[in-house]
PDB file of C-alpha atoms in Angstrom:
ATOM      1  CA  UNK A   1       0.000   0.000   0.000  1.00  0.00           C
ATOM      2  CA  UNK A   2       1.303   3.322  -0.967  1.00  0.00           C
ATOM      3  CA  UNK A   3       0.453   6.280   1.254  1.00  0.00           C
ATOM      4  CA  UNK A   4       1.248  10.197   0.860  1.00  0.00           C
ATOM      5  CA  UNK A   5       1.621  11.583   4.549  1.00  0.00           C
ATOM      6  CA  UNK A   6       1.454  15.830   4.025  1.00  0.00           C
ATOM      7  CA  UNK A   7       2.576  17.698   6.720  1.00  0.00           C
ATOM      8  CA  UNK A   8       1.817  21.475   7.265  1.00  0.00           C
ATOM      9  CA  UNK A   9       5.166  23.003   8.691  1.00  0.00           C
ATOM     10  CA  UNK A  10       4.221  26.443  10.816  1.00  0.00           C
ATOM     11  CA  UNK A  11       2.917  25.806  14.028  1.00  0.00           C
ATOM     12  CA  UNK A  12       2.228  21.971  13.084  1.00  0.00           C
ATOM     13  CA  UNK A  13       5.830  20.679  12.691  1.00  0.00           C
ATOM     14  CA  UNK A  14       7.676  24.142  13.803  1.00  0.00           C
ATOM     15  CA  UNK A  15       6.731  26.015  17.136  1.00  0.00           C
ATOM     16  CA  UNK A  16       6.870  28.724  15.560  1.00  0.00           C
ATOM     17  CA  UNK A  17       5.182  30.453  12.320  1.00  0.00           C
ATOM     18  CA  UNK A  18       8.659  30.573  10.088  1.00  0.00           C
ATOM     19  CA  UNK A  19       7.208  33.575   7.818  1.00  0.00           C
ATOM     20  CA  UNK A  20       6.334  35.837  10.491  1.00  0.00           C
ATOM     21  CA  UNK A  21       9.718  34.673  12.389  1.00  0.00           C
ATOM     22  CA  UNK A  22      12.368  35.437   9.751  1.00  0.00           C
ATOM     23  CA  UNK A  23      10.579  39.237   9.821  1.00  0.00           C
ATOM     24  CA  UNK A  24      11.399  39.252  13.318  1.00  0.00           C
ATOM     25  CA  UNK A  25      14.849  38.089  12.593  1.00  0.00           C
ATOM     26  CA  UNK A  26      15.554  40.678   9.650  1.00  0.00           C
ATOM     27  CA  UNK A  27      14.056  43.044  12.113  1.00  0.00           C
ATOM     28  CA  UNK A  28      16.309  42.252  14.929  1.00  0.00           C
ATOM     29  CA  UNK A  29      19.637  42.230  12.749  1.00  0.00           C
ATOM     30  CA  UNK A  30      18.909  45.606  11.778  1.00  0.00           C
ATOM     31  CA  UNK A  31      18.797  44.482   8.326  1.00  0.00           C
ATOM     32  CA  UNK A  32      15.438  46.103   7.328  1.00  0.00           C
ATOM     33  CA  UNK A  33      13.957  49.198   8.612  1.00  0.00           C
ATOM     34  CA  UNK A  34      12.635  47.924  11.625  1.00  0.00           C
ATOM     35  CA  UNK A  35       9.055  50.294  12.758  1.00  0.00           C
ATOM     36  CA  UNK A  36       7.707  50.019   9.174  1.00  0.00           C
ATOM     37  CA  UNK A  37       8.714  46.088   8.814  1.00  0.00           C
ATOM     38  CA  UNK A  38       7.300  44.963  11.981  1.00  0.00           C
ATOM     39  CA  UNK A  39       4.303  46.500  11.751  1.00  0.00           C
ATOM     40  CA  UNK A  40       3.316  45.607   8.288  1.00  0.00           C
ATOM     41  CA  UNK A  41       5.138  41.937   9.325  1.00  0.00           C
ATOM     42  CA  UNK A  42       2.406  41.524  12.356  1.00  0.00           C
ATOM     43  CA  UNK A  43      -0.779  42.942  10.661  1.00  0.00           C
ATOM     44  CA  UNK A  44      -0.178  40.280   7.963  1.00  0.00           C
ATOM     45  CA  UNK A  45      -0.035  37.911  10.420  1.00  0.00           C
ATOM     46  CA  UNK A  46      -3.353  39.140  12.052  1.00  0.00           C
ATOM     47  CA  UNK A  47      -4.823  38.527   8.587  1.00  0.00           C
ATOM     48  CA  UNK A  48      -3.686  35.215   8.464  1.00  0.00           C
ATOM     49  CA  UNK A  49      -4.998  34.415  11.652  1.00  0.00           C
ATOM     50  CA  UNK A  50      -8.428  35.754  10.858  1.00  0.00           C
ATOM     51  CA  UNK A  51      -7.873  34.119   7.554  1.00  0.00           C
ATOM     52  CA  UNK A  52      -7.969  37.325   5.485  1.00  0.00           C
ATOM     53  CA  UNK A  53      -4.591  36.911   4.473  1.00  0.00           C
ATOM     54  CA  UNK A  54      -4.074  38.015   0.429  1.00  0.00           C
ATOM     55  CA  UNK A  55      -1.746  35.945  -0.002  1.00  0.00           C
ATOM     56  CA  UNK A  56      -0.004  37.188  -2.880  1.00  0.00           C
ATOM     57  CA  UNK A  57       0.471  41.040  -1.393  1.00  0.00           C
ATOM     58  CA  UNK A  58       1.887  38.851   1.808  1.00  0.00           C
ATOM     59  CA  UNK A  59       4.521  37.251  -0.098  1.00  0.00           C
ATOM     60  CA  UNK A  60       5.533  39.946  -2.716  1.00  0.00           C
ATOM     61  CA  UNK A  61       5.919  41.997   0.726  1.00  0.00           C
ATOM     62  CA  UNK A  62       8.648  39.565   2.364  1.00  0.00           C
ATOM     63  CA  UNK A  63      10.370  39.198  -1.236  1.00  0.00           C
ATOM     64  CA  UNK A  64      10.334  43.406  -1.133  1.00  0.00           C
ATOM     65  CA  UNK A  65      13.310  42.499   1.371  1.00  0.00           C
ATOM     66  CA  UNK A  66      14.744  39.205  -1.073  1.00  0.00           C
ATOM     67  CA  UNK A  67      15.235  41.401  -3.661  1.00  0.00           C
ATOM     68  CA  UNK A  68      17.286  43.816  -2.375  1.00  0.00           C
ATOM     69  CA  UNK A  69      20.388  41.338  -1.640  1.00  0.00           C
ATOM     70  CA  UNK A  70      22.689  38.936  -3.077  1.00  0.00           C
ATOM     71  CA  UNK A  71      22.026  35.496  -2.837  1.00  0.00           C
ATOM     72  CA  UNK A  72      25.182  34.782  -1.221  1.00  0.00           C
ATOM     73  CA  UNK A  73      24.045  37.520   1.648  1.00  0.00           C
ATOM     74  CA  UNK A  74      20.721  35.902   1.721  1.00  0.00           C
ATOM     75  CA  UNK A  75      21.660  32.291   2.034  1.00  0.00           C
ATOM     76  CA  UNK A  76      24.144  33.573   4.787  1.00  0.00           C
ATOM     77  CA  UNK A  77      21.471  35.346   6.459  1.00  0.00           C
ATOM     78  CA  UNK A  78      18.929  32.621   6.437  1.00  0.00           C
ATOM     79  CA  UNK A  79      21.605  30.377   7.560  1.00  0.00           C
ATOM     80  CA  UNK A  80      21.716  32.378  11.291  1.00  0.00           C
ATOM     81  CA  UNK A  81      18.083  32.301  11.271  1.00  0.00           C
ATOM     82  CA  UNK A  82      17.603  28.170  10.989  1.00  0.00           C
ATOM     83  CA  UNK A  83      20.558  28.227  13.875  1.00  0.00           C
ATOM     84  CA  UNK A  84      18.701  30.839  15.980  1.00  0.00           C
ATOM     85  CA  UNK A  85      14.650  30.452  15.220  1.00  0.00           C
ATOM     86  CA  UNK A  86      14.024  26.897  13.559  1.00  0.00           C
ATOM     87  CA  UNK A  87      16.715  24.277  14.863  1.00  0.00           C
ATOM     88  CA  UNK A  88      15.310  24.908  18.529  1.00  0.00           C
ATOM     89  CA  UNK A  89      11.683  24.740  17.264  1.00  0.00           C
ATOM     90  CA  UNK A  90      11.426  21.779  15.766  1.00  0.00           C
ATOM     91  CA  UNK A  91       8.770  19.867  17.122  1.00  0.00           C
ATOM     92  CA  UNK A  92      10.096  16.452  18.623  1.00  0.00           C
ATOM     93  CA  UNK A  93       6.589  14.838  18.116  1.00  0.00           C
ATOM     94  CA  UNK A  94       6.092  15.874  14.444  1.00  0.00           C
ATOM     95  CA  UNK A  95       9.695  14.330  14.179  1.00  0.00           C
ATOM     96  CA  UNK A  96       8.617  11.247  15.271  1.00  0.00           C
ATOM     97  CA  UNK A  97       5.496  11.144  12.721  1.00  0.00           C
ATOM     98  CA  UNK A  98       7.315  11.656   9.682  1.00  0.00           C
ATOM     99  CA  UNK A  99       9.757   8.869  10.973  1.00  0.00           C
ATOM    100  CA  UNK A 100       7.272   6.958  11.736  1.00  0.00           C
ATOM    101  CA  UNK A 101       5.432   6.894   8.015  1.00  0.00           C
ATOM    102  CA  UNK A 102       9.054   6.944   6.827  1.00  0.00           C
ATOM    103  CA  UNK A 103       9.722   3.881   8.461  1.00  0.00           C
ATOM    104  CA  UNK A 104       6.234   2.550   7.161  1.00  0.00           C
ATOM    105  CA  UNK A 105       7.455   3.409   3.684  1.00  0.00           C
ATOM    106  CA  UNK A 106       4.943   6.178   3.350  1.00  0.00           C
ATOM    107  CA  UNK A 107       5.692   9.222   1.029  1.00  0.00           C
ATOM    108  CA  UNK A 108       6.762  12.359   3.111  1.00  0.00           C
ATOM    109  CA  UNK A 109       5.797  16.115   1.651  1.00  0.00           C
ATOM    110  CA  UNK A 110       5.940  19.394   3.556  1.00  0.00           C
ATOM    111  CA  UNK A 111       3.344  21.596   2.108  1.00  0.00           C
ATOM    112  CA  UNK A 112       3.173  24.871   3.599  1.00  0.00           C
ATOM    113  CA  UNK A 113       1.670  28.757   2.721  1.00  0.00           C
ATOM    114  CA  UNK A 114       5.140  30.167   3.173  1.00  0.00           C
ATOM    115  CA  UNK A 115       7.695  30.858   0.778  1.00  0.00           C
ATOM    116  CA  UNK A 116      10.367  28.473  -0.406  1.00  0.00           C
ATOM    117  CA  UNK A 117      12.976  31.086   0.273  1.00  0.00           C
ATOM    118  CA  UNK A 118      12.256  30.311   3.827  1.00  0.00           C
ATOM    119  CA  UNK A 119      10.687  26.315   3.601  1.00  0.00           C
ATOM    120  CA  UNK A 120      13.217  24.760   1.441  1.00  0.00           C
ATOM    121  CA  UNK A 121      15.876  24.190   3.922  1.00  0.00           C
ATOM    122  CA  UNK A 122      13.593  24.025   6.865  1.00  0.00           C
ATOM    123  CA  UNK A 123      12.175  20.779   5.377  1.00  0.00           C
ATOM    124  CA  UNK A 124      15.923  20.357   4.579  1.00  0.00           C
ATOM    125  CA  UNK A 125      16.214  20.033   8.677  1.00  0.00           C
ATOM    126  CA  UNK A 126      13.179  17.338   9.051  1.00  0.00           C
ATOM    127  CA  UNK A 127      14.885  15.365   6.300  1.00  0.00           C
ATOM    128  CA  UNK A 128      12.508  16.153   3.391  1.00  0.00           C
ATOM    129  CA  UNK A 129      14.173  17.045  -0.054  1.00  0.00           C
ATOM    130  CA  UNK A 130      13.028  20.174  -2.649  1.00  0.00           C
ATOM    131  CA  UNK A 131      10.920  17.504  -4.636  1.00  0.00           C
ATOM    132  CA  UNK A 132       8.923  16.516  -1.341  1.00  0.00           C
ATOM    133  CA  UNK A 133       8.780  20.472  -0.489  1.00  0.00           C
ATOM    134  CA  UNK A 134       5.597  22.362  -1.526  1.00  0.00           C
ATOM    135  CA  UNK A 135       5.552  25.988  -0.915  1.00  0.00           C
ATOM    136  CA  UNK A 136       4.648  29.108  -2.571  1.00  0.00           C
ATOM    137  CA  UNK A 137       7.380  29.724  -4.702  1.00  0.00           C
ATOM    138  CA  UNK A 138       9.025  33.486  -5.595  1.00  0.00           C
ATOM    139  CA  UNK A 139      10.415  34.332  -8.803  1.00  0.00           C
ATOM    140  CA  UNK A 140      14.178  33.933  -9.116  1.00  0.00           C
ATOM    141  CA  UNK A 141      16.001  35.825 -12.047  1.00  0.00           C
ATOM    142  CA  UNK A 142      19.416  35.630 -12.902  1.00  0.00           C
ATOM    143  CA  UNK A 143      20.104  34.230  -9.686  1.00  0.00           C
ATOM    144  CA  UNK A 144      18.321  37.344  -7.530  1.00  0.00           C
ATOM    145  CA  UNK A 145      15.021  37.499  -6.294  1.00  0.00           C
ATOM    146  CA  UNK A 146      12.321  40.124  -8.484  1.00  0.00           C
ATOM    147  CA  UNK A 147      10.138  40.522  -5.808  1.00  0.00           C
ATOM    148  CA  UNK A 148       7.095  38.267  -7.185  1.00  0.00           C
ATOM    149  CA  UNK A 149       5.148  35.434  -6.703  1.00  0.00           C
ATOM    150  CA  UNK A 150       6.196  33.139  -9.176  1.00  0.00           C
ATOM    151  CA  UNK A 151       2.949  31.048  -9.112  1.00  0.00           C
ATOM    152  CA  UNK A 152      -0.002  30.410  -7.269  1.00  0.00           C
ATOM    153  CA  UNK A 153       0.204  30.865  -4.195  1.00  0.00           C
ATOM    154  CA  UNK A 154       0.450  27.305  -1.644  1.00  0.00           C
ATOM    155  CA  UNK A 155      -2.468  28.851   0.422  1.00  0.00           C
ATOM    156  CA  UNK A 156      -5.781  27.220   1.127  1.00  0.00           C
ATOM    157  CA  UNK A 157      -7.573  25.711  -2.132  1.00  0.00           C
ATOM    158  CA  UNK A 158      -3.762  26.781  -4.013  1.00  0.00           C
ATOM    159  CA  UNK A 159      -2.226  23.863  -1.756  1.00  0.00           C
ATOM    160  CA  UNK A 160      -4.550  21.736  -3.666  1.00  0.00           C
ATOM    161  CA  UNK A 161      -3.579  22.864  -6.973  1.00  0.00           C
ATOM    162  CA  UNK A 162       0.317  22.128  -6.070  1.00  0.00           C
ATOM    163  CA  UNK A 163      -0.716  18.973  -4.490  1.00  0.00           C
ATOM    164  CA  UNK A 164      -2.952  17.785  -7.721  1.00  0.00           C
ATOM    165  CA  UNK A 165       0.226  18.781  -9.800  1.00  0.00           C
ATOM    166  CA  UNK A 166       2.690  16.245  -7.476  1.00  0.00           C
ATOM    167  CA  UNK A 167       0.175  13.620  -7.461  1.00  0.00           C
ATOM    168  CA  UNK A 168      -0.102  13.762 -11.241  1.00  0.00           C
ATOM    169  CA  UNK A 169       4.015  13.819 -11.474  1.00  0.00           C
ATOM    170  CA  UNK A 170       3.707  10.864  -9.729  1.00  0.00           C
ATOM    171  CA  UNK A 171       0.879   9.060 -12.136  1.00  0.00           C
ATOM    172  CA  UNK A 172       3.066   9.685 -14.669  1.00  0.00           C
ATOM    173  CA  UNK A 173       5.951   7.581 -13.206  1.00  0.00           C
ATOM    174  CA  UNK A 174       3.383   4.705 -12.673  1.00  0.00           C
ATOM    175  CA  UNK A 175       2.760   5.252  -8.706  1.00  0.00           C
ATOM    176  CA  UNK A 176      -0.671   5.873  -7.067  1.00  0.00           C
ATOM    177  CA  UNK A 177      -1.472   6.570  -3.782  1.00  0.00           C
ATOM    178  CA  UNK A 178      -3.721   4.447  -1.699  1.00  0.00           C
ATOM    179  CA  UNK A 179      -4.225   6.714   0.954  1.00  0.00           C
ATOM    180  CA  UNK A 180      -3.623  10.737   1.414  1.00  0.00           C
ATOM    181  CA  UNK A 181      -2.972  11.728   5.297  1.00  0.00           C
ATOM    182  CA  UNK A 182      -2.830  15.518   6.295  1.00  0.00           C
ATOM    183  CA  UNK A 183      -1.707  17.237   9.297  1.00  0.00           C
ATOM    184  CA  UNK A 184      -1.904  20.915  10.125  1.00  0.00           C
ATOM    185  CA  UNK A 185      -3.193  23.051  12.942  1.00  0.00           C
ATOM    186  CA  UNK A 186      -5.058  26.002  10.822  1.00  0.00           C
ATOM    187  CA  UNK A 187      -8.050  26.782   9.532  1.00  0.00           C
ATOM    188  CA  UNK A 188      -7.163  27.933   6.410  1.00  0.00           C
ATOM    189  CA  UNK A 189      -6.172  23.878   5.989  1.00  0.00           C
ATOM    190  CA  UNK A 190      -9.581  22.778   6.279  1.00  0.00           C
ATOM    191  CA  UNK A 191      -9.668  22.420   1.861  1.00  0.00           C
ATOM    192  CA  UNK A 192      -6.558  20.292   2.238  1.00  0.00           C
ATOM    193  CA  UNK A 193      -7.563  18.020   5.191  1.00  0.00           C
ATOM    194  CA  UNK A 194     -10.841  17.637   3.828  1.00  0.00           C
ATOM    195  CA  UNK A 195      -9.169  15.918   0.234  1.00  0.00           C
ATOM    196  CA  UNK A 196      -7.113  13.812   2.625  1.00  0.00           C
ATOM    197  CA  UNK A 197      -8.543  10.433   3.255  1.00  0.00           C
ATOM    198  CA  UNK A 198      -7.331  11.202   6.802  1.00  0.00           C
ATOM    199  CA  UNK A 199      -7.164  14.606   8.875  1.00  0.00           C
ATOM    200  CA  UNK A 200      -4.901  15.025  11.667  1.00  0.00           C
ATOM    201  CA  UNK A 201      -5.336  17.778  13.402  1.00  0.00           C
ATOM    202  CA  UNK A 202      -2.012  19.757  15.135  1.00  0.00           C
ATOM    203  CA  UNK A 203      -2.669  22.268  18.206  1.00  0.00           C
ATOM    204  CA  UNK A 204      -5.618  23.137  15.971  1.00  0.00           C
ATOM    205  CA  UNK A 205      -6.956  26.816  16.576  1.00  0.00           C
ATOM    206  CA  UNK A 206     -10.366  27.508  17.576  1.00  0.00           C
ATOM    207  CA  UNK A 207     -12.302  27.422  14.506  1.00  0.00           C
ATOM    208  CA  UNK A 208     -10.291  24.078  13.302  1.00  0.00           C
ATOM    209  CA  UNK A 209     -10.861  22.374  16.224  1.00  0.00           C
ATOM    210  CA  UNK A 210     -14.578  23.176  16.314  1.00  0.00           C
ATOM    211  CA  UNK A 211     -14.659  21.666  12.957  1.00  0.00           C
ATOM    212  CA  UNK A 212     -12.485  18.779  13.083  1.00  0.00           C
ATOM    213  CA  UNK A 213     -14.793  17.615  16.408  1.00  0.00           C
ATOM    214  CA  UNK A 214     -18.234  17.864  13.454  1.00  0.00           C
ATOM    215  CA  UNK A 215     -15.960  16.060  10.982  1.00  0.00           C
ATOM    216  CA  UNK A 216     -14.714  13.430  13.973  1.00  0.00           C
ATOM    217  CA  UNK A 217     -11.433  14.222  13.085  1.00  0.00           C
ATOM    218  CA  UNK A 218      -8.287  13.562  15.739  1.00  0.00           C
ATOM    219  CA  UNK A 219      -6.729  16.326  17.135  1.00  0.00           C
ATOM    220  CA  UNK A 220      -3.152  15.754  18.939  1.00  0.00           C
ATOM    221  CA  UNK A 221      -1.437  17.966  20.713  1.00  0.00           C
ATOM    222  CA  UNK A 222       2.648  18.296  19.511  1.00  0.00           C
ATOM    223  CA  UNK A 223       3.600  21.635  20.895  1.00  0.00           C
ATOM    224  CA  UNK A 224       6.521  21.873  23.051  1.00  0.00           C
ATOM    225  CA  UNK A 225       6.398  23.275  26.442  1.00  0.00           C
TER     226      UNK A 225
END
């Protein structure tokens, strides 16, 4: 039996949400003007919250930043970000899961809202390669960032276009999945972990876990104390 286990990164596999933390970490290096930044940074994140998010303004306003430095400062940057923010918020529990249908010879993706700037090498961390990595994806030109969304964006019904498009690669290479199992703690999930043929709910917020208890979906709890 082949299975495709998708796992939501920000506050599902991470402790943290990644896209709001690397503005806090360009805004603590003094790297970006820092009152402006922030506050556009955290209103953003209010909208994703609420699930108002527009998610193409959101990402064409962190690759503002992208596209304003080399990729060898950028990579070096992101670098002291994975050390300071991600390595110690890696959940130990959503470790364990992806071992786990690893070790059941399931097929592992990260699919996550934020950019691949950012996702790429966190996924990198948990052991998951750029193939397995669905995010929303910026435009890359001559090796520097333009400031665009290159595509549509991986957020809410979009993470079912990207995921259609990977299960179709796969069809083509002669493998089909028997079952599809999602985790994620938001909201703005519910699309993806209602295609899956099982929903796992993460720390779900309120209006996830109201609906994952009509849908008799579990709910587990992974944060870290």
């Amino acid at each position: 039996m082949a299975n495709l286990a998708l796992f939501d990164l920000d506050m599902t596999l991470l402790n943290v949400d990644s896209d709001h933390s690397w503005g806090q970490f360009i805004v603590e290096q003094g790297l970006i003007d820092a009152k402006l930044y922030a506050n556009a940074n955290d209103k953003f994140y209010q909208d994703y919250i609420a699930g108002t998010l527009d998610a193409v303004e959101y990402n064409e306003f962190v690759a503002g930043f992208l596209k304003t430095q080399s990729m060898s400062k950028l990579h070096a940057h992101r670098q002291a970000y994975l050390d300071s923010w991600i390595k110690p918020n890696m959940r130990p529990l959503g470790i364990q899961q992806i071992h786990k249908h690893r070790q059941a010879g399931d097929t592992v993706v990260i699919i996550s809202a934020t950019n691949d700037f950012v996702v790429v090498p966190i996924a990198g961390l948990f052991g998951i390669d750029e193939k397995h990595t669905l995010a929303t994806k910026l435009e890359v030109i001559d090796d520097a960032y333009t400031g665009r969304v290159a595509d549509r964006p991986n957020f809410k019904e979009g993470k079912l276009y990207h995921l259609n498009r990977l299960i179709s690669q796969y069809a083509d290479e002669g493998v089909r999945f028997d079952r599809l199992i999602a985790y994620s703690d938001s909201k703005n999930d519910i699309p993806l972990l209602s295609f899956a043929d099982e929903a796992v709910c993460v720390n779900p917020d309120a209006i996830l876990t109201k609906y994952a208890q009509e849908q008799g979906w579990r709910i587990e709890d992974w944060a870290m104390a």
